[in-house]
Short mmCIF file of C-alpha atoms and ligand atoms in Angstrom, two decimals:
data_model
loop_
_atom_site.label_atom_id
_atom_site.label_comp_id
_atom_site.label_asym_id
_atom_site.label_seq_id
_atom_site.Cartn_x
_atom_site.Cartn_y
_atom_site.Cartn_z
CA MET C 1 0.30 -0.08 0.09
CA ALA C 2 1.80 3.37 -0.95
CA LYS C 3 2.94 5.33 2.31
CA LEU C 4 1.40 8.62 3.42
CA ARG C 5 3.12 11.43 2.45
CA VAL C 6 4.03 13.91 5.11
CA GLY C 7 5.07 17.66 4.75
CA ILE C 8 7.41 18.65 7.63
CA LEU C 9 7.68 22.34 8.49
CA ILE C 10 10.29 23.45 11.14
CA SER C 11 11.84 26.87 11.88
CA GLY C 12 14.88 25.30 14.15
CA ARG C 13 16.18 22.48 15.74
CA GLY C 14 14.11 19.90 14.41
CA SER C 15 14.76 17.22 16.90
CA ASN C 16 10.54 16.11 16.32
CA MET C 17 11.09 16.21 12.32
CA ALA C 18 14.22 13.68 13.32
CA ALA C 19 12.09 11.51 15.48
CA LEU C 20 9.69 11.49 12.25
CA ILE C 21 12.33 10.42 9.83
CA ASP C 22 13.66 7.89 12.03
CA ALA C 23 10.88 6.83 12.60
CA ALA C 24 9.78 6.68 8.69
CA ARG C 25 12.77 4.47 8.05
CA ALA C 26 11.09 1.50 9.44
CA PRO C 27 9.94 -0.44 6.59
CA ASP C 28 6.39 -1.53 8.14
CA TYR C 29 6.31 2.31 8.92
CA PRO C 30 3.06 3.36 6.68
CA ALA C 31 4.45 6.93 6.70
CA GLU C 32 7.45 8.60 4.41
CA VAL C 33 8.45 12.22 5.44
CA ALA C 34 7.83 13.87 1.52
CA CYS C 35 9.79 16.91 2.69
CA VAL C 36 10.96 19.36 5.39
CA ILE C 37 9.88 22.74 4.43
CA SER C 38 11.52 25.37 6.51
CA ASN C 39 11.12 29.32 7.70
CA VAL C 40 14.80 29.79 8.46
CA ALA C 41 17.47 29.18 6.27
CA THR C 42 20.31 28.35 9.19
CA ALA C 43 17.42 26.11 10.75
CA ALA C 44 19.82 22.84 12.23
CA GLY C 45 17.16 20.75 11.25
CA LEU C 46 17.19 21.35 7.82
CA GLU C 47 21.16 19.91 7.78
CA ARG C 48 19.87 16.83 9.51
CA ALA C 49 16.85 16.42 6.96
CA ARG C 50 19.56 16.58 3.75
CA LYS C 51 21.61 14.02 5.53
CA ALA C 52 19.20 11.60 6.05
CA GLY C 53 18.24 12.20 2.33
CA VAL C 54 14.92 14.55 2.10
CA PRO C 55 13.74 17.24 0.34
CA THR C 56 14.40 20.04 1.69
CA THR C 57 12.98 23.86 0.78
CA VAL C 58 13.75 26.95 2.78
CA THR C 59 10.73 29.42 2.32
CA PRO C 60 11.88 32.72 3.98
CA HIS C 61 8.55 34.45 5.40
CA LYS C 62 10.07 37.63 5.17
CA ALA C 63 10.53 37.29 1.56
CA PHE C 64 6.68 37.62 1.86
CA PRO C 65 4.32 41.04 2.37
CA ASP C 66 2.14 39.08 3.93
CA ARG C 67 1.26 36.10 5.69
CA GLU C 68 -0.81 34.75 3.39
CA SER C 69 1.65 35.23 0.37
CA PHE C 70 4.27 33.17 2.49
CA ASP C 71 1.43 30.73 3.36
CA ARG C 72 0.58 30.14 -0.57
CA ALA C 73 4.23 29.74 -1.17
CA VAL C 74 4.50 26.67 1.48
CA ALA C 75 1.44 25.15 0.24
CA ALA C 76 2.84 25.19 -3.48
CA GLU C 77 5.54 23.21 -1.97
CA LEU C 78 3.84 21.05 -0.52
CA GLU C 79 1.66 20.35 -3.49
CA LYS C 80 4.74 19.85 -5.79
CA HIS C 81 5.81 16.64 -3.14
CA ASP C 82 2.44 15.57 -2.87
CA VAL C 83 1.99 15.50 0.60
CA ASP C 84 -1.24 13.84 2.26
CA LEU C 85 -0.67 15.11 6.08
CA VAL C 86 2.03 18.31 7.20
CA ALA C 87 3.50 17.83 10.90
CA LEU C 88 4.05 21.30 12.10
CA ALA C 89 7.19 20.63 14.63
CA GLY C 90 8.85 23.54 16.12
CA PHE C 91 7.11 26.23 13.16
CA MET C 92 7.72 29.67 14.92
CA ARG C 93 5.12 30.92 12.38
CA ILE C 94 0.89 30.99 12.97
CA GLN C 95 -0.99 30.15 10.05
CA SER C 96 -3.51 32.53 8.26
CA PRO C 97 -6.88 30.94 8.00
CA TRP C 98 -6.55 30.25 4.72
CA PHE C 99 -3.77 27.93 5.02
CA ALA C 100 -5.38 26.31 8.25
CA GLU C 101 -8.43 25.78 5.87
CA ARG C 102 -6.38 24.31 3.25
CA TRP C 103 -4.87 21.75 5.53
CA LYS C 104 -8.00 21.60 7.50
CA ASP C 105 -8.05 18.34 9.29
CA ARG C 106 -4.99 17.35 7.61
CA MET C 107 -2.27 19.19 9.67
CA LEU C 108 -0.83 18.08 12.81
CA ASN C 109 1.00 19.97 15.59
CA ILE C 110 3.37 18.92 18.72
CA HIS C 111 3.22 21.76 21.69
CA PRO C 112 5.18 20.92 24.83
CA SER C 113 2.67 21.15 27.41
CA LEU C 114 -0.70 19.39 28.68
CA LEU C 115 -2.98 21.70 26.40
CA PRO C 116 -5.41 23.61 27.15
CA ALA C 117 -2.66 24.69 29.63
CA PHE C 118 0.00 26.64 28.70
CA PRO C 119 -0.66 27.74 24.81
CA GLY C 120 2.13 29.75 23.58
CA LEU C 121 5.66 30.86 23.84
CA ARG C 122 8.15 29.67 27.41
CA VAL C 123 5.42 26.84 28.07
CA GLN C 124 8.03 24.73 30.67
CA GLN C 125 8.67 28.00 32.58
CA GLN C 126 4.87 29.16 32.62
CA ALA C 127 4.61 25.61 33.89
CA ILE C 128 7.12 25.94 36.78
CA ASP C 129 5.81 29.15 37.81
CA ALA C 130 2.42 27.87 37.90
CA GLY C 131 3.65 25.31 40.35
CA VAL C 132 1.78 22.31 38.39
CA ARG C 133 2.63 18.62 39.20
CA ILE C 134 2.38 17.33 36.21
CA SER C 135 2.84 18.28 32.83
CA GLY C 136 3.84 16.96 29.25
CA CYS C 137 3.45 17.51 25.32
CA THR C 138 0.27 17.50 23.07
CA VAL C 139 -0.33 16.92 19.54
CA HIS C 140 -3.16 18.34 17.78
CA PHE C 141 -5.01 19.24 14.75
CA VAL C 142 -4.27 23.12 13.72
CA THR C 143 -6.94 25.12 13.55
CA PRO C 144 -6.57 28.92 13.26
CA ASP C 145 -6.75 29.45 16.58
CA LEU C 146 -2.98 29.50 18.30
CA ASP C 147 -2.20 25.49 19.69
CA ALA C 148 -6.30 25.30 20.28
CA GLY C 149 -6.86 22.20 17.85
CA PRO C 150 -8.64 19.27 18.36
CA ILE C 151 -6.07 17.30 20.60
CA VAL C 152 -4.78 13.92 19.57
CA ALA C 153 -3.08 12.40 21.99
CA GLN C 154 -1.10 13.53 24.77
CA ALA C 155 1.97 12.17 27.14
CA ALA C 156 2.54 13.06 30.63
CA VAL C 157 5.64 13.83 32.80
CA PRO C 158 5.91 14.95 36.38
CA VAL C 159 7.55 18.47 37.54
CA LEU C 160 10.12 17.85 39.95
CA PRO C 161 10.58 20.33 42.61
CA ASP C 162 14.21 21.31 41.43
CA ASP C 163 13.36 21.62 37.49
CA THR C 164 14.60 24.42 35.33
CA ALA C 165 12.73 24.81 32.02
CA GLU C 166 15.38 23.52 30.44
CA THR C 167 15.29 19.84 32.95
CA LEU C 168 11.64 19.76 32.70
CA ALA C 169 11.98 20.71 28.49
CA GLN C 170 14.57 18.01 28.10
CA ARG C 171 12.12 15.49 30.01
CA ILE C 172 9.32 16.58 27.75
CA LEU C 173 10.90 16.61 24.97
CA ARG C 174 12.05 12.64 25.31
CA GLN C 175 8.11 12.05 25.12
CA GLU C 176 7.76 13.90 22.27
CA HIS C 177 9.95 11.74 20.17
CA ARG C 178 8.03 9.46 21.13
CA LEU C 179 4.27 10.52 21.00
CA TYR C 180 4.99 12.43 17.21
CA PRO C 181 5.95 9.41 15.60
CA GLN C 182 3.23 7.10 16.97
CA VAL C 183 0.03 9.79 16.14
CA VAL C 184 1.55 9.90 12.06
CA ARG C 185 1.54 5.90 12.16
CA TRP C 186 -1.89 5.74 14.07
CA TYR C 187 -3.11 8.95 11.29
CA ALA C 188 -1.75 6.97 8.26
CA GLU C 189 -3.39 3.85 9.73
CA GLY C 190 -6.74 5.59 9.45
CA ARG C 191 -7.76 5.04 13.16
CA ILE C 192 -7.96 8.92 13.77
CA SER C 193 -11.61 10.17 13.60
CA LEU C 194 -12.33 13.53 13.94
CA ARG C 195 -15.94 14.25 15.02
CA HIS C 196 -17.06 17.93 16.41
CA GLY C 197 -14.00 18.94 17.68
CA ARG C 198 -13.34 15.58 18.98
CA VAL C 199 -11.08 13.05 18.43
CA THR C 200 -10.98 9.06 18.92
CA VAL C 201 -8.22 6.94 17.83
CA GLU C 202 -9.26 3.07 17.56
CA ASN C 203 -8.36 0.54 20.17
CA THR C 204 -5.81 2.94 21.64
CA PRO C 205 -4.74 4.99 24.76
CA THR C 206 -4.28 8.28 23.73
CA LEU C 207 -2.38 9.36 26.85
CA LEU C 208 1.09 8.12 27.65
CA PHE C 209 3.24 8.58 30.69
CA SER C 210 6.60 8.82 31.00
CA SER C 211 8.64 6.33 32.56
CA ASP C 212 11.66 8.17 33.36
CA PRO C 213 11.32 11.09 35.48
C1 GRF T 1 9.50 21.13 20.88
O1 GRF T 1 9.52 21.17 22.14
C2 GRF T 1 7.57 21.25 20.13
O2 GRF T 1 7.12 21.19 21.25
C3 GRF T 1 7.45 22.81 19.82
O3 GRF T 1 9.06 23.35 19.53
C4 GRF T 1 9.91 22.64 19.85
C5 GRF T 1 10.84 21.85 18.40
O4 GRF T 1 12.06 21.60 18.74
N1 GRF T 1 6.53 23.19 19.26
P1 GRF T 1 12.45 20.80 17.86
O5 GRF T 1 13.27 21.45 16.79
O6 GRF T 1 11.47 19.66 17.15
O7 GRF T 1 13.82 19.92 18.11
#
């Protein structure tokens, strides 16, 4: 059966992108990474993608007069690579309503908190400042509202008393690298249903717990 073609959008390090590329190396993984697009020419993830033999493109947002014209250029690139599913992975641009509609129900994002708690930026520091004892990461469908689309799955980690934003980020990141490839697998297997803004995944627990605090 043809594999699902995933286009990954990045702006930086690209460790989630690398986790998806690595997962897709397994012959029985039902998705392949069709392309990686970055809005930042110096994103470290680009080099990792190139080394893995994945086609990469830089589409600098600054070269476009407005958000939608940038988004249209990104969409054209995704179409060129016959992408079925868009995976945002540390992509630091907010999507225009046009782009969100274009990829409605076919675009995922990973966010390093248990949404709807702590959307936006500096989320690990937000979690520490709030004194929560548990945090984690969320994979969700992307809608025009930032970090607010239907939740597909979450992974939970403890927040320890001496955590800094960095130590917490590392703990969460390890779970991100497990969770994102799993969700993309479920999507490729057609096991994710989205009804009235709520997601169910056939026969699968969609909450993971970290075993490595
Ligand atoms: C991750 O923590 C992800 O959840 C957030 O941005 C970070 C990207 O890291 N959206 P990387 O580029 O995947 O290493």
